[in-house]
GROMACS .gro file of C-alpha atoms in nm:
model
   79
    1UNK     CA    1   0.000   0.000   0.000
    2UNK     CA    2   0.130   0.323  -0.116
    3UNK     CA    3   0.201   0.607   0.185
    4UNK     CA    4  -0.004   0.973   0.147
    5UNK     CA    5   0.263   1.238   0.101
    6UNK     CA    6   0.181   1.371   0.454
    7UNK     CA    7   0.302   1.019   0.583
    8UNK     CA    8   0.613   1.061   0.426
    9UNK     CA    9   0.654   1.410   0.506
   10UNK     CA   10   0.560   1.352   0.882
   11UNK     CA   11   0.835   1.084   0.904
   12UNK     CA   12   1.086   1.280   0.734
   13UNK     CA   13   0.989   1.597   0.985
   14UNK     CA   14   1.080   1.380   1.236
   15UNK     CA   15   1.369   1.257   1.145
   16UNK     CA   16   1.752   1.406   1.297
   17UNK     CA   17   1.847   1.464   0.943
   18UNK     CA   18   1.588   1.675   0.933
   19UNK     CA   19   1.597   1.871   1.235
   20UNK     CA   20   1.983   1.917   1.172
   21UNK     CA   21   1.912   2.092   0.887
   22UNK     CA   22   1.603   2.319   1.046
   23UNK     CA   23   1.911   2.406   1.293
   24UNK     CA   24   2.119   2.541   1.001
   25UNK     CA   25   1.856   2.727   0.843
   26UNK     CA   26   1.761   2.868   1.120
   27UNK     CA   27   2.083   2.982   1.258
   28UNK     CA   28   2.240   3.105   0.876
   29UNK     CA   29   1.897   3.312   0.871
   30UNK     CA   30   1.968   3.469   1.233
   31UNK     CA   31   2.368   3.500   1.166
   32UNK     CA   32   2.303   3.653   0.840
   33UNK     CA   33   2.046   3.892   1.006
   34UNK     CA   34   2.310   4.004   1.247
   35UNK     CA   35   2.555   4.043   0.935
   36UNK     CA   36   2.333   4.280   0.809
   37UNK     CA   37   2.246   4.491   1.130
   38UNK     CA   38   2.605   4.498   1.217
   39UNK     CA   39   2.716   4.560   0.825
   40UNK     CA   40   2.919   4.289   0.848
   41UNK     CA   41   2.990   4.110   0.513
   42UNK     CA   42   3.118   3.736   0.458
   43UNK     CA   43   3.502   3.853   0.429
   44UNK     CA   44   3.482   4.052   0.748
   45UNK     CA   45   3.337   3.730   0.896
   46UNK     CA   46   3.577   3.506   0.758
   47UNK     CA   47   3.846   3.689   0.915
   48UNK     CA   48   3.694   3.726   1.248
   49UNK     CA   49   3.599   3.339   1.252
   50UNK     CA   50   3.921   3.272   1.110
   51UNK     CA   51   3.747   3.033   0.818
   52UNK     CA   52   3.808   3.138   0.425
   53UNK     CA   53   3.547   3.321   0.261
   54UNK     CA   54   3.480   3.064   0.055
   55UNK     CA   55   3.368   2.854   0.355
   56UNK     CA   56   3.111   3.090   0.452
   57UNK     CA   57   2.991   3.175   0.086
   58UNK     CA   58   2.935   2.763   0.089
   59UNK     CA   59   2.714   2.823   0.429
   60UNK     CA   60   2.528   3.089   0.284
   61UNK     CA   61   2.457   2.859  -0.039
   62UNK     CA   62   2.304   2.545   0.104
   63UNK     CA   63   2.292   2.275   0.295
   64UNK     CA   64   2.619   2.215   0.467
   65UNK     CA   65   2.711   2.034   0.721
   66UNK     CA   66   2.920   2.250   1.010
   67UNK     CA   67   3.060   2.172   1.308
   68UNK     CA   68   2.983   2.312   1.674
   69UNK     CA   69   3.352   2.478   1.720
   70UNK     CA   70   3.236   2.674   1.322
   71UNK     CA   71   2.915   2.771   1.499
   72UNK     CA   72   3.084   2.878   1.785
   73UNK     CA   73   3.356   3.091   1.614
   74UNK     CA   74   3.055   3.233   1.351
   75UNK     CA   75   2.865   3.373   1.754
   76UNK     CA   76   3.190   3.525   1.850
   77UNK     CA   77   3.228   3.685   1.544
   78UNK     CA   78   2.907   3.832   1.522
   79UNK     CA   79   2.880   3.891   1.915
   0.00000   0.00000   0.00000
């Protein structure tokens, strides 16, 4: 018996893969908001973080998978 697309969707949505990538979005939407309110751009952040700029363009692009000590040097950087 085929599944209803909200079956699949419900057991995806509750799946870690899934919230692990919620957790990105939702913290490369509030990092990029303080980027903006602090008119910080990705170079400036790259050097604070001490990662290449090409790193964070790759954030900023899609899914990626990043590591608590990254997240925790992309806070600092932003404050």
């Amino acid at each position: 018996m085929a599944k209803s697309f909200a079956d699949t969707y419900q057991k995806r949505e509750s799946s870690s893969g899934y919230l692990a990538e919620q957790m990105a979005v939702t913290l490369l939407a509030e990092l990029n908001e303080r980027m903006r309110v602090l008119a910080i751009s990705n170079s400036d952040l790259a050097r604070a973080a001490g990662v290449s700029p090409a790193y964070i363009t790759k954030l900023f692009r899609g899914p990626s998978n990043v590591s608590l000590e990254t997240v925790a040097k992309l806070a600092l950087a932003v404050g």
